[in-house]
Amino acid sequence: MEQRTPRVTENGNIGQVDATRVPRYGGAATFARLPRWDELDRADVVVLGVPFDTGVSYRPGARFGPSHIRESSRLLRPYNPAQDAKPFAIQQVVDGGDIGVNPFDIDEALATIEAEATRVLDSGSQLLTLGGDHTIALPLLRAMHAKHGPIAVVHFDAHLDTWDTYFGADYTHGTPFRRASEEGLLAQDSCLHVGIRGPLYTADDLTEDGDLGFQIVHATEMDALGAPGVIERMKARVGDRPVYVSIDIDVLDPAFAPGTGTPEAGGFTSRELLAVLRGFADVDLVGADIVEVAPAYDHAQITGIAAAHVAYELLTVMARRRSAS
């Protein structure tokens, strides 16, 4: 006899495995122990993994990020008190598994990612992507632009990721937003970096970044602004544009995210980042990614847990917007 997995079901949405009947440490490690996409006939939001890190310039390992975040998400529960919402009861969230991308051919990998992201968007679902290195933001933005037109990107990171090339390569984890700007994917009067810090190659990096359409909230401004001030800056910048959020986990200080490829001291706390993300319930959020989780450098799942909670807050924001529409 087939044994059905007991799940929390509310408002017709199939949610997490019921932790009162199946211990959290057991069973398949889908994101938040949610159903797989192929188990259901509909999905409002698809959580999709992209295990790709061929674009890294320093420490590799982010190809194992999606599975690490999923494993770290086992403790997520149905109700989010910080936003007073049940993200898995308001909308049908599924785990779409991982995209199989070529680890040796970046051009082919980018094309595959764009095609799979387009497939999700064409199905009518929103997309939350788990990386993978930051190179994957470019094909994701190509797919978003095809659906929504010019995108206001809010990019959380220690680094600008608007450099031109590295060792002559156009496509790396340090170049996605320059390529996106050059390709006309961005709403250049509405893009914002948040959390930038650390040494640069030259002061011209900042000038060129501004020419590509970005303003910056530096990490050093957080103490003065606080989360409410950052949210205010973000809302003023993006206006009513379609907004895509791209989160490099190294926006967090290494104390809160040691498992990443290019850590920089002086970053956000996890509490600060989560507080800022809750402000996106008031903008037109169309998609998001969380990248650069490299579990080989993680300790006690510190980075994976932070990334899982980042995803949870973003899913809750999507749910709140859905319930308000």
PDB file of C-alpha atoms in Angstrom:
ATOM      1  CA  MET A   1       0.000   0.000   0.000  1.00  0.00           C
ATOM      2  CA  GLU A   2       1.331   3.448  -0.923  1.00  0.00           C
ATOM      3  CA  GLN A   3       2.100   5.582   2.120  1.00  0.00           C
ATOM      4  CA  ARG A   4       1.301   9.236   1.582  1.00  0.00           C
ATOM      5  CA  THR A   5       3.545  11.823   3.208  1.00  0.00           C
ATOM      6  CA  PRO A   6       1.566  13.816   5.803  1.00  0.00           C
ATOM      7  CA  ARG A   7       1.646  17.505   4.916  1.00  0.00           C
ATOM      8  CA  VAL A   8       0.327  20.774   6.270  1.00  0.00           C
ATOM      9  CA  THR A   9      -2.475  21.828   3.920  1.00  0.00           C
ATOM     10  CA  GLU A  10      -4.282  25.153   4.135  1.00  0.00           C
ATOM     11  CA  ASN A  11      -6.478  27.098   1.704  1.00  0.00           C
ATOM     12  CA  GLY A  12      -5.997  24.306  -0.816  1.00  0.00           C
ATOM     13  CA  ASN A  13      -2.225  24.807  -0.843  1.00  0.00           C
ATOM     14  CA  ILE A  14      -0.044  21.779  -0.165  1.00  0.00           C
ATOM     15  CA  GLY A  15       2.644  22.811   2.264  1.00  0.00           C
ATOM     16  CA  GLN A  16       5.453  21.358   4.303  1.00  0.00           C
ATOM     17  CA  VAL A  17       5.815  17.838   5.606  1.00  0.00           C
ATOM     18  CA  ASP A  18       4.037  17.824   8.961  1.00  0.00           C
ATOM     19  CA  ALA A  19       6.857  18.049  11.509  1.00  0.00           C
ATOM     20  CA  THR A  20       4.564  16.774  14.268  1.00  0.00           C
ATOM     21  CA  ARG A  21       4.352  13.449  12.447  1.00  0.00           C
ATOM     22  CA  VAL A  22       7.674  13.200  10.567  1.00  0.00           C
ATOM     23  CA  PRO A  23      10.844  14.457  12.332  1.00  0.00           C
ATOM     24  CA  ARG A  24      12.513  17.382  10.577  1.00  0.00           C
ATOM     25  CA  TYR A  25      15.750  15.468  10.097  1.00  0.00           C
ATOM     26  CA  GLY A  26      14.003  12.741   8.096  1.00  0.00           C
ATOM     27  CA  GLY A  27      12.846  12.562   4.513  1.00  0.00           C
ATOM     28  CA  ALA A  28      13.875  14.327   1.337  1.00  0.00           C
ATOM     29  CA  ALA A  29      15.526  17.722   1.727  1.00  0.00           C
ATOM     30  CA  THR A  30      13.391  19.801  -0.595  1.00  0.00           C
ATOM     31  CA  PHE A  31      13.346  23.486   0.271  1.00  0.00           C
ATOM     32  CA  ALA A  32      11.492  23.841   3.601  1.00  0.00           C
ATOM     33  CA  ARG A  33      10.306  20.243   3.053  1.00  0.00           C
ATOM     34  CA  LEU A  34       7.816  21.494   0.477  1.00  0.00           C
ATOM     35  CA  PRO A  35       6.422  19.310  -2.330  1.00  0.00           C
ATOM     36  CA  ARG A  36       8.294  18.880  -5.587  1.00  0.00           C
ATOM     37  CA  TRP A  37       6.919  20.626  -8.652  1.00  0.00           C
ATOM     38  CA  ASP A  38       6.340  17.299 -10.417  1.00  0.00           C
ATOM     39  CA  GLU A  39       4.087  16.184  -7.546  1.00  0.00           C
ATOM     40  CA  LEU A  40       1.497  18.910  -8.149  1.00  0.00           C
ATOM     41  CA  ASP A  41      -0.404  20.327 -11.085  1.00  0.00           C
ATOM     42  CA  ARG A  42       0.119  24.007 -10.217  1.00  0.00           C
ATOM     43  CA  ALA A  43       2.652  26.343  -8.616  1.00  0.00           C
ATOM     44  CA  ASP A  44       2.490  30.004  -7.656  1.00  0.00           C
ATOM     45  CA  VAL A  45       6.194  30.114  -6.788  1.00  0.00           C
ATOM     46  CA  VAL A  46       8.948  27.746  -7.897  1.00  0.00           C
ATOM     47  CA  VAL A  47      12.165  27.471  -5.871  1.00  0.00           C
ATOM     48  CA  LEU A  48      14.773  26.467  -8.427  1.00  0.00           C
ATOM     49  CA  GLY A  49      18.382  25.434  -7.827  1.00  0.00           C
ATOM     50  CA  VAL A  50      21.274  26.324 -10.146  1.00  0.00           C
ATOM     51  CA  PRO A  51      24.363  24.335  -9.053  1.00  0.00           C
ATOM     52  CA  PHE A  52      26.903  26.311 -11.087  1.00  0.00           C
ATOM     53  CA  ASP A  53      30.150  28.006 -10.041  1.00  0.00           C
ATOM     54  CA  THR A  54      32.272  28.089 -13.187  1.00  0.00           C
ATOM     55  CA  GLY A  55      32.289  31.902 -13.015  1.00  0.00           C
ATOM     56  CA  VAL A  56      34.026  32.270  -9.653  1.00  0.00           C
ATOM     57  CA  SER A  57      37.272  34.227  -9.340  1.00  0.00           C
ATOM     58  CA  TYR A  58      38.464  33.080  -5.904  1.00  0.00           C
ATOM     59  CA  ARG A  59      37.101  30.211  -3.775  1.00  0.00           C
ATOM     60  CA  PRO A  60      34.975  27.646  -5.670  1.00  0.00           C
ATOM     61  CA  GLY A  61      32.176  25.557  -4.184  1.00  0.00           C
ATOM     62  CA  ALA A  62      28.928  27.464  -4.760  1.00  0.00           C
ATOM     63  CA  ARG A  63      27.769  24.657  -7.069  1.00  0.00           C
ATOM     64  CA  PHE A  64      26.880  22.861  -3.845  1.00  0.00           C
ATOM     65  CA  GLY A  65      24.926  25.856  -2.558  1.00  0.00           C
ATOM     66  CA  PRO A  66      21.392  24.797  -3.563  1.00  0.00           C
ATOM     67  CA  SER A  67      21.555  21.454  -1.765  1.00  0.00           C
ATOM     68  CA  HIS A  68      23.151  23.068   1.300  1.00  0.00           C
ATOM     69  CA  ILE A  69      20.425  25.715   1.528  1.00  0.00           C
ATOM     70  CA  ARG A  70      17.744  23.056   1.188  1.00  0.00           C
ATOM     71  CA  GLU A  71      19.298  20.965   3.952  1.00  0.00           C
ATOM     72  CA  SER A  72      19.547  24.084   6.132  1.00  0.00           C
ATOM     73  CA  SER A  73      15.879  24.940   5.519  1.00  0.00           C
ATOM     74  CA  ARG A  74      14.465  21.950   7.423  1.00  0.00           C
ATOM     75  CA  LEU A  75      13.697  24.092  10.492  1.00  0.00           C
ATOM     76  CA  LEU A  76      11.539  26.628   8.658  1.00  0.00           C
ATOM     77  CA  ARG A  77       7.989  26.580   9.973  1.00  0.00           C
ATOM     78  CA  PRO A  78       4.613  27.505   8.435  1.00  0.00           C
ATOM     79  CA  TYR A  79       4.016  30.850  10.218  1.00  0.00           C
ATOM     80  CA  ASN A  80       6.282  33.895   9.896  1.00  0.00           C
ATOM     81  CA  PRO A  81       5.585  36.105  12.937  1.00  0.00           C
ATOM     82  CA  ALA A  82       7.871  38.936  11.756  1.00  0.00           C
ATOM     83  CA  GLN A  83       5.534  39.481   8.791  1.00  0.00           C
ATOM     84  CA  ASP A  84       2.379  37.985  10.372  1.00  0.00           C
ATOM     85  CA  ALA A  85       1.838  35.712   7.381  1.00  0.00           C
ATOM     86  CA  LYS A  86       1.794  32.052   6.391  1.00  0.00           C
ATOM     87  CA  PRO A  87       3.774  32.001   3.119  1.00  0.00           C
ATOM     88  CA  PHE A  88       2.903  28.412   2.229  1.00  0.00           C
ATOM     89  CA  ALA A  89      -0.820  28.775   3.009  1.00  0.00           C
ATOM     90  CA  ILE A  90      -1.333  31.918   0.906  1.00  0.00           C
ATOM     91  CA  GLN A  91       0.424  30.590  -2.185  1.00  0.00           C
ATOM     92  CA  GLN A  92       1.463  27.228  -3.595  1.00  0.00           C
ATOM     93  CA  VAL A  93       5.243  27.015  -3.271  1.00  0.00           C
ATOM     94  CA  VAL A  94       7.099  24.065  -4.779  1.00  0.00           C
ATOM     95  CA  ASP A  95      10.690  22.930  -5.133  1.00  0.00           C
ATOM     96  CA  GLY A  96      11.551  22.769  -8.822  1.00  0.00           C
ATOM     97  CA  GLY A  97      14.761  20.831  -8.299  1.00  0.00           C
ATOM     98  CA  ASP A  98      18.060  21.776  -9.925  1.00  0.00           C
ATOM     99  CA  ILE A  99      18.816  22.881 -13.455  1.00  0.00           C
ATOM    100  CA  GLY A 100      21.407  20.624 -15.081  1.00  0.00           C
ATOM    101  CA  VAL A 101      23.941  23.099 -16.466  1.00  0.00           C
ATOM    102  CA  ASN A 102      27.188  22.480 -18.315  1.00  0.00           C
ATOM    103  CA  PRO A 103      30.069  23.100 -15.869  1.00  0.00           C
ATOM    104  CA  PHE A 104      32.632  23.480 -18.685  1.00  0.00           C
ATOM    105  CA  ASP A 105      30.872  25.828 -21.129  1.00  0.00           C
ATOM    106  CA  ILE A 106      29.644  29.122 -19.654  1.00  0.00           C
ATOM    107  CA  ASP A 107      27.814  30.207 -22.812  1.00  0.00           C
ATOM    108  CA  GLU A 108      25.836  26.974 -22.901  1.00  0.00           C
ATOM    109  CA  ALA A 109      25.184  27.173 -19.164  1.00  0.00           C
ATOM    110  CA  LEU A 110      23.811  30.711 -19.450  1.00  0.00           C
ATOM    111  CA  ALA A 111      21.523  29.671 -22.290  1.00  0.00           C
ATOM    112  CA  THR A 112      20.237  26.694 -20.288  1.00  0.00           C
ATOM    113  CA  ILE A 113      19.533  28.816 -17.222  1.00  0.00           C
ATOM    114  CA  GLU A 114      17.668  31.422 -19.289  1.00  0.00           C
ATOM    115  CA  ALA A 115      15.584  28.739 -21.003  1.00  0.00           C
ATOM    116  CA  GLU A 116      14.623  27.064 -17.717  1.00  0.00           C
ATOM    117  CA  ALA A 117      13.815  30.376 -16.035  1.00  0.00           C
ATOM    118  CA  THR A 118      11.657  31.291 -19.030  1.00  0.00           C
ATOM    119  CA  ARG A 119       9.833  27.965 -18.735  1.00  0.00           C
ATOM    120  CA  VAL A 120       8.967  28.725 -15.101  1.00  0.00           C
ATOM    121  CA  LEU A 121       7.814  32.256 -15.875  1.00  0.00           C
ATOM    122  CA  ASP A 122       5.777  31.121 -18.888  1.00  0.00           C
ATOM    123  CA  SER A 123       3.944  28.671 -16.616  1.00  0.00           C
ATOM    124  CA  GLY A 124       2.631  31.656 -14.660  1.00  0.00           C
ATOM    125  CA  SER A 125       4.809  31.015 -11.609  1.00  0.00           C
ATOM    126  CA  GLN A 126       7.147  33.377  -9.822  1.00  0.00           C
ATOM    127  CA  LEU A 127      10.762  32.315  -9.503  1.00  0.00           C
ATOM    128  CA  LEU A 128      13.083  32.202  -6.511  1.00  0.00           C
ATOM    129  CA  THR A 129      16.505  30.871  -7.481  1.00  0.00           C
ATOM    130  CA  LEU A 130      19.144  29.283  -5.251  1.00  0.00           C
ATOM    131  CA  GLY A 131      22.688  29.511  -6.630  1.00  0.00           C
ATOM    132  CA  GLY A 132      25.284  28.924  -7.648  1.00  0.00           C
ATOM    133  CA  ASP A 133      27.638  31.842  -8.236  1.00  0.00           C
ATOM    134  CA  HIS A 134      26.510  35.324  -9.245  1.00  0.00           C
ATOM    135  CA  THR A 135      27.083  34.711 -12.947  1.00  0.00           C
ATOM    136  CA  ILE A 136      23.601  33.168 -12.996  1.00  0.00           C
ATOM    137  CA  ALA A 137      21.952  36.562 -12.393  1.00  0.00           C
ATOM    138  CA  LEU A 138      22.531  37.538 -16.030  1.00  0.00           C
ATOM    139  CA  PRO A 139      20.444  34.792 -17.697  1.00  0.00           C
ATOM    140  CA  LEU A 140      17.808  35.182 -14.982  1.00  0.00           C
ATOM    141  CA  LEU A 141      17.544  38.889 -15.778  1.00  0.00           C
ATOM    142  CA  ARG A 142      17.301  38.085 -19.486  1.00  0.00           C
ATOM    143  CA  ALA A 143      14.272  35.919 -18.736  1.00  0.00           C
ATOM    144  CA  MET A 144      12.781  38.547 -16.415  1.00  0.00           C
ATOM    145  CA  HIS A 145      13.243  41.296 -19.000  1.00  0.00           C
ATOM    146  CA  ALA A 146      11.504  39.225 -21.672  1.00  0.00           C
ATOM    147  CA  LYS A 147       8.448  38.998 -19.409  1.00  0.00           C
ATOM    148  CA  HIS A 148       8.427  42.335 -17.595  1.00  0.00           C
ATOM    149  CA  GLY A 149      10.508  44.770 -19.640  1.00  0.00           C
ATOM    150  CA  PRO A 150      13.270  46.870 -18.026  1.00  0.00           C
ATOM    151  CA  ILE A 151      13.967  45.660 -14.491  1.00  0.00           C
ATOM    152  CA  ALA A 152      14.868  47.626 -11.364  1.00  0.00           C
ATOM    153  CA  VAL A 153      17.550  45.518  -9.722  1.00  0.00           C
ATOM    154  CA  VAL A 154      18.194  45.785  -6.000  1.00  0.00           C
ATOM    155  CA  HIS A 155      21.492  44.006  -5.519  1.00  0.00           C
ATOM    156  CA  PHE A 156      22.690  43.029  -2.032  1.00  0.00           C
ATOM    157  CA  ASP A 157      26.417  42.326  -2.072  1.00  0.00           C
ATOM    158  CA  ALA A 158      29.810  43.263  -0.708  1.00  0.00           C
ATOM    159  CA  HIS A 159      30.935  43.776  -4.311  1.00  0.00           C
ATOM    160  CA  LEU A 160      29.679  45.831  -7.240  1.00  0.00           C
ATOM    161  CA  ASP A 161      29.681  42.992  -9.792  1.00  0.00           C
ATOM    162  CA  THR A 162      29.807  45.592 -12.569  1.00  0.00           C
ATOM    163  CA  TRP A 163      33.404  44.983 -13.614  1.00  0.00           C
ATOM    164  CA  ASP A 164      34.103  44.561 -17.312  1.00  0.00           C
ATOM    165  CA  THR A 165      36.198  41.411 -17.684  1.00  0.00           C
ATOM    166  CA  TYR A 166      38.411  39.124 -15.661  1.00  0.00           C
ATOM    167  CA  PHE A 167      41.328  37.415 -17.420  1.00  0.00           C
ATOM    168  CA  GLY A 168      39.597  38.473 -20.639  1.00  0.00           C
ATOM    169  CA  ALA A 169      36.349  36.660 -19.798  1.00  0.00           C
ATOM    170  CA  ASP A 170      33.094  38.577 -20.272  1.00  0.00           C
ATOM    171  CA  TYR A 171      30.973  36.266 -18.157  1.00  0.00           C
ATOM    172  CA  THR A 172      32.076  35.841 -14.534  1.00  0.00           C
ATOM    173  CA  HIS A 173      30.488  36.337 -11.141  1.00  0.00           C
ATOM    174  CA  GLY A 174      31.960  39.856 -11.094  1.00  0.00           C
ATOM    175  CA  THR A 175      30.412  41.022 -14.379  1.00  0.00           C
ATOM    176  CA  PRO A 176      26.672  40.120 -14.526  1.00  0.00           C
ATOM    177  CA  PHE A 177      25.251  43.567 -13.903  1.00  0.00           C
ATOM    178  CA  ARG A 178      27.559  45.300 -16.387  1.00  0.00           C
ATOM    179  CA  ARG A 179      26.453  42.825 -19.058  1.00  0.00           C
ATOM    180  CA  ALA A 180      22.810  43.287 -18.013  1.00  0.00           C
ATOM    181  CA  SER A 181      23.145  47.060 -18.306  1.00  0.00           C
ATOM    182  CA  GLU A 182      24.872  46.816 -21.681  1.00  0.00           C
ATOM    183  CA  GLU A 183      22.118  44.510 -22.959  1.00  0.00           C
ATOM    184  CA  GLY A 184      19.411  46.990 -21.974  1.00  0.00           C
ATOM    185  CA  LEU A 185      17.845  44.689 -19.384  1.00  0.00           C
ATOM    186  CA  LEU A 186      17.852  47.241 -16.559  1.00  0.00           C
ATOM    187  CA  ALA A 187      15.766  50.273 -15.700  1.00  0.00           C
ATOM    188  CA  GLN A 188      18.881  52.397 -15.356  1.00  0.00           C
ATOM    189  CA  ASP A 189      17.209  55.111 -13.293  1.00  0.00           C
ATOM    190  CA  SER A 190      16.002  52.611 -10.697  1.00  0.00           C
ATOM    191  CA  CYS A 191      18.813  50.190  -9.752  1.00  0.00           C
ATOM    192  CA  LEU A 192      20.538  50.021  -6.390  1.00  0.00           C
ATOM    193  CA  HIS A 193      23.420  48.208  -4.699  1.00  0.00           C
ATOM    194  CA  VAL A 194      23.081  47.597  -0.965  1.00  0.00           C
ATOM    195  CA  GLY A 195      25.876  46.586   1.413  1.00  0.00           C
ATOM    196  CA  ILE A 196      28.897  47.437  -0.763  1.00  0.00           C
ATOM    197  CA  ARG A 197      32.187  47.507   1.125  1.00  0.00           C
ATOM    198  CA  GLY A 198      35.820  46.521   1.014  1.00  0.00           C
ATOM    199  CA  PRO A 199      38.759  47.422  -1.230  1.00  0.00           C
ATOM    200  CA  LEU A 200      38.317  48.246  -4.920  1.00  0.00           C
ATOM    201  CA  TYR A 201      40.753  48.225  -7.813  1.00  0.00           C
ATOM    202  CA  THR A 202      40.384  51.974  -8.345  1.00  0.00           C
ATOM    203  CA  ALA A 203      38.019  54.852  -7.572  1.00  0.00           C
ATOM    204  CA  ASP A 204      36.935  54.626 -11.212  1.00  0.00           C
ATOM    205  CA  ASP A 205      35.051  51.428 -10.298  1.00  0.00           C
ATOM    206  CA  LEU A 206      32.482  53.596  -8.525  1.00  0.00           C
ATOM    207  CA  THR A 207      32.243  56.117 -11.353  1.00  0.00           C
ATOM    208  CA  GLU A 208      31.733  53.433 -13.985  1.00  0.00           C
ATOM    209  CA  ASP A 209      29.164  51.732 -11.779  1.00  0.00           C
ATOM    210  CA  GLY A 210      27.125  54.936 -11.647  1.00  0.00           C
ATOM    211  CA  ASP A 211      27.303  55.261 -15.421  1.00  0.00           C
ATOM    212  CA  LEU A 212      25.749  51.775 -15.691  1.00  0.00           C
ATOM    213  CA  GLY A 213      22.681  52.916 -13.740  1.00  0.00           C
ATOM    214  CA  PHE A 214      23.358  52.032 -10.104  1.00  0.00           C
ATOM    215  CA  GLN A 215      23.219  54.009  -6.898  1.00  0.00           C
ATOM    216  CA  ILE A 216      24.837  52.605  -3.752  1.00  0.00           C
ATOM    217  CA  VAL A 217      23.916  52.176  -0.115  1.00  0.00           C
ATOM    218  CA  HIS A 218      27.308  51.381   1.369  1.00  0.00           C
ATOM    219  CA  ALA A 219      27.602  49.003   4.312  1.00  0.00           C
ATOM    220  CA  THR A 220      29.152  51.867   6.280  1.00  0.00           C
ATOM    221  CA  GLU A 221      25.826  53.722   6.039  1.00  0.00           C
ATOM    222  CA  MET A 222      23.847  51.041   7.871  1.00  0.00           C
ATOM    223  CA  ASP A 223      24.599  52.338  11.362  1.00  0.00           C
ATOM    224  CA  ALA A 224      23.249  55.783  10.495  1.00  0.00           C
ATOM    225  CA  LEU A 225      20.322  54.707   8.316  1.00  0.00           C
ATOM    226  CA  GLY A 226      19.179  51.519  10.023  1.00  0.00           C
ATOM    227  CA  ALA A 227      16.880  49.126   8.194  1.00  0.00           C
ATOM    228  CA  PRO A 228      14.044  51.713   7.898  1.00  0.00           C
ATOM    229  CA  GLY A 229      16.387  54.183   6.220  1.00  0.00           C
ATOM    230  CA  VAL A 230      17.661  51.606   3.742  1.00  0.00           C
ATOM    231  CA  ILE A 231      14.077  50.604   2.918  1.00  0.00           C
ATOM    232  CA  GLU A 232      13.179  54.251   2.349  1.00  0.00           C
ATOM    233  CA  ARG A 233      16.127  54.695  -0.009  1.00  0.00           C
ATOM    234  CA  MET A 234      15.171  51.514  -1.856  1.00  0.00           C
ATOM    235  CA  LYS A 235      11.533  52.494  -2.324  1.00  0.00           C
ATOM    236  CA  ALA A 236      12.451  55.961  -3.547  1.00  0.00           C
ATOM    237  CA  ARG A 237      14.858  54.459  -6.071  1.00  0.00           C
ATOM    238  CA  VAL A 238      12.703  51.679  -7.555  1.00  0.00           C
ATOM    239  CA  GLY A 239       9.344  53.470  -7.573  1.00  0.00           C
ATOM    240  CA  ASP A 240       6.667  51.421  -9.325  1.00  0.00           C
ATOM    241  CA  ARG A 241       9.083  49.511 -11.574  1.00  0.00           C
ATOM    242  CA  PRO A 242       9.190  45.690 -11.656  1.00  0.00           C
ATOM    243  CA  VAL A 243      11.839  44.827  -9.047  1.00  0.00           C
ATOM    244  CA  TYR A 244      14.266  41.926  -9.048  1.00  0.00           C
ATOM    245  CA  VAL A 245      16.232  41.221  -5.871  1.00  0.00           C
ATOM    246  CA  SER A 246      19.658  39.587  -6.201  1.00  0.00           C
ATOM    247  CA  ILE A 247      21.340  38.603  -2.943  1.00  0.00           C
ATOM    248  CA  ASP A 248      24.955  37.577  -2.705  1.00  0.00           C
ATOM    249  CA  ILE A 249      25.200  36.021   0.738  1.00  0.00           C
ATOM    250  CA  ASP A 250      28.523  37.840   1.248  1.00  0.00           C
ATOM    251  CA  VAL A 251      26.492  41.000   1.889  1.00  0.00           C
ATOM    252  CA  LEU A 252      26.498  39.523   5.382  1.00  0.00           C
ATOM    253  CA  ASP A 253      29.567  39.870   7.551  1.00  0.00           C
ATOM    254  CA  PRO A 254      31.710  36.700   7.618  1.00  0.00           C
ATOM    255  CA  ALA A 255      30.567  36.220  11.215  1.00  0.00           C
ATOM    256  CA  PHE A 256      27.095  35.507   9.819  1.00  0.00           C
ATOM    257  CA  ALA A 257      28.100  33.968   6.480  1.00  0.00           C
ATOM    258  CA  PRO A 258      31.567  32.402   6.506  1.00  0.00           C
ATOM    259  CA  GLY A 259      30.641  29.925   3.763  1.00  0.00           C
ATOM    260  CA  THR A 260      31.100  32.084   0.705  1.00  0.00           C
ATOM    261  CA  GLY A 261      33.677  32.580  -2.009  1.00  0.00           C
ATOM    262  CA  THR A 262      34.849  36.173  -1.462  1.00  0.00           C
ATOM    263  CA  PRO A 263      34.155  37.245   2.145  1.00  0.00           C
ATOM    264  CA  GLU A 264      34.678  40.866   3.228  1.00  0.00           C
ATOM    265  CA  ALA A 265      34.745  42.194   6.791  1.00  0.00           C
ATOM    266  CA  GLY A 266      32.282  44.833   7.925  1.00  0.00           C
ATOM    267  CA  GLY A 267      29.043  43.450   6.488  1.00  0.00           C
ATOM    268  CA  PHE A 268      25.420  43.367   7.564  1.00  0.00           C
ATOM    269  CA  THR A 269      24.155  41.195  10.364  1.00  0.00           C
ATOM    270  CA  SER A 270      21.577  38.605   9.392  1.00  0.00           C
ATOM    271  CA  ARG A 271      18.987  40.505  11.448  1.00  0.00           C
ATOM    272  CA  GLU A 272      19.646  43.692   9.471  1.00  0.00           C
ATOM    273  CA  LEU A 273      19.348  41.947   6.113  1.00  0.00           C
ATOM    274  CA  LEU A 274      16.098  40.189   7.020  1.00  0.00           C
ATOM    275  CA  ALA A 275      14.626  43.463   8.279  1.00  0.00           C
ATOM    276  CA  VAL A 276      15.426  45.234   5.009  1.00  0.00           C
ATOM    277  CA  LEU A 277      13.955  42.416   2.927  1.00  0.00           C
ATOM    278  CA  ARG A 278      10.606  42.749   4.705  1.00  0.00           C
ATOM    279  CA  GLY A 279      10.322  46.198   3.136  1.00  0.00           C
ATOM    280  CA  PHE A 280       9.906  44.647  -0.310  1.00  0.00           C
ATOM    281  CA  ALA A 281       6.250  43.844   0.445  1.00  0.00           C
ATOM    282  CA  ASP A 282       5.493  47.395  -0.746  1.00  0.00           C
ATOM    283  CA  VAL A 283       7.167  47.149  -4.178  1.00  0.00           C
ATOM    284  CA  ASP A 284       6.476  45.154  -7.340  1.00  0.00           C
ATOM    285  CA  LEU A 285       8.760  42.207  -6.583  1.00  0.00           C
ATOM    286  CA  VAL A 286       8.859  39.921  -9.645  1.00  0.00           C
ATOM    287  CA  GLY A 287      11.663  37.523  -8.703  1.00  0.00           C
ATOM    288  CA  ALA A 288      14.805  36.956  -6.681  1.00  0.00           C
ATOM    289  CA  ASP A 289      17.971  34.931  -6.345  1.00  0.00           C
ATOM    290  CA  ILE A 290      20.273  33.985  -3.472  1.00  0.00           C
ATOM    291  CA  VAL A 291      23.806  33.144  -4.563  1.00  0.00           C
ATOM    292  CA  GLU A 292      27.399  32.453  -3.517  1.00  0.00           C
ATOM    293  CA  VAL A 293      26.694  30.004  -0.686  1.00  0.00           C
ATOM    294  CA  ALA A 294      29.771  27.756  -0.629  1.00  0.00           C
ATOM    295  CA  PRO A 295      29.262  25.017   1.983  1.00  0.00           C
ATOM    296  CA  ALA A 296      32.876  23.828   2.017  1.00  0.00           C
ATOM    297  CA  TYR A 297      33.727  26.985   3.986  1.00  0.00           C
ATOM    298  CA  ASP A 298      30.604  26.926   6.170  1.00  0.00           C
ATOM    299  CA  HIS A 299      30.541  25.989   9.851  1.00  0.00           C
ATOM    300  CA  ALA A 300      27.534  24.456  11.614  1.00  0.00           C
ATOM    301  CA  GLN A 301      25.335  25.513   8.661  1.00  0.00           C
ATOM    302  CA  ILE A 302      25.685  29.190   9.673  1.00  0.00           C
ATOM    303  CA  THR A 303      25.638  30.400   6.071  1.00  0.00           C
ATOM    304  CA  GLY A 304      23.095  27.856   4.894  1.00  0.00           C
ATOM    305  CA  ILE A 305      20.693  28.788   7.690  1.00  0.00           C
ATOM    306  CA  ALA A 306      21.075  32.487   6.895  1.00  0.00           C
ATOM    307  CA  ALA A 307      20.365  31.832   3.214  1.00  0.00           C
ATOM    308  CA  ALA A 308      17.342  29.663   4.024  1.00  0.00           C
ATOM    309  CA  HIS A 309      15.862  32.419   6.178  1.00  0.00           C
ATOM    310  CA  VAL A 310      16.540  34.986   3.456  1.00  0.00           C
ATOM    311  CA  ALA A 311      14.557  32.796   1.063  1.00  0.00           C
ATOM    312  CA  TYR A 312      11.787  32.414   3.653  1.00  0.00           C
ATOM    313  CA  GLU A 313      11.436  36.182   4.072  1.00  0.00           C
ATOM    314  CA  LEU A 314      11.310  36.671   0.303  1.00  0.00           C
ATOM    315  CA  LEU A 315       8.653  33.970  -0.067  1.00  0.00           C
ATOM    316  CA  THR A 316       6.655  35.657   2.682  1.00  0.00           C
ATOM    317  CA  VAL A 317       6.922  39.001   0.899  1.00  0.00           C
ATOM    318  CA  MET A 318       5.626  37.339  -2.286  1.00  0.00           C
ATOM    319  CA  ALA A 319       2.749  35.839  -0.291  1.00  0.00           C
ATOM    320  CA  ARG A 320       1.800  39.161   1.286  1.00  0.00           C
ATOM    321  CA  ARG A 321       1.736  40.834  -2.093  1.00  0.00           C
ATOM    322  CA  ARG A 322      -0.373  38.008  -3.501  1.00  0.00           C
ATOM    323  CA  SER A 323      -2.910  38.238  -0.664  1.00  0.00           C
ATOM    324  CA  ALA A 324      -3.139  42.023  -1.086  1.00  0.00           C
ATOM    325  CA  SER A 325      -3.795  41.855  -4.844  1.00  0.00           C
TER     326      SER A 325
END
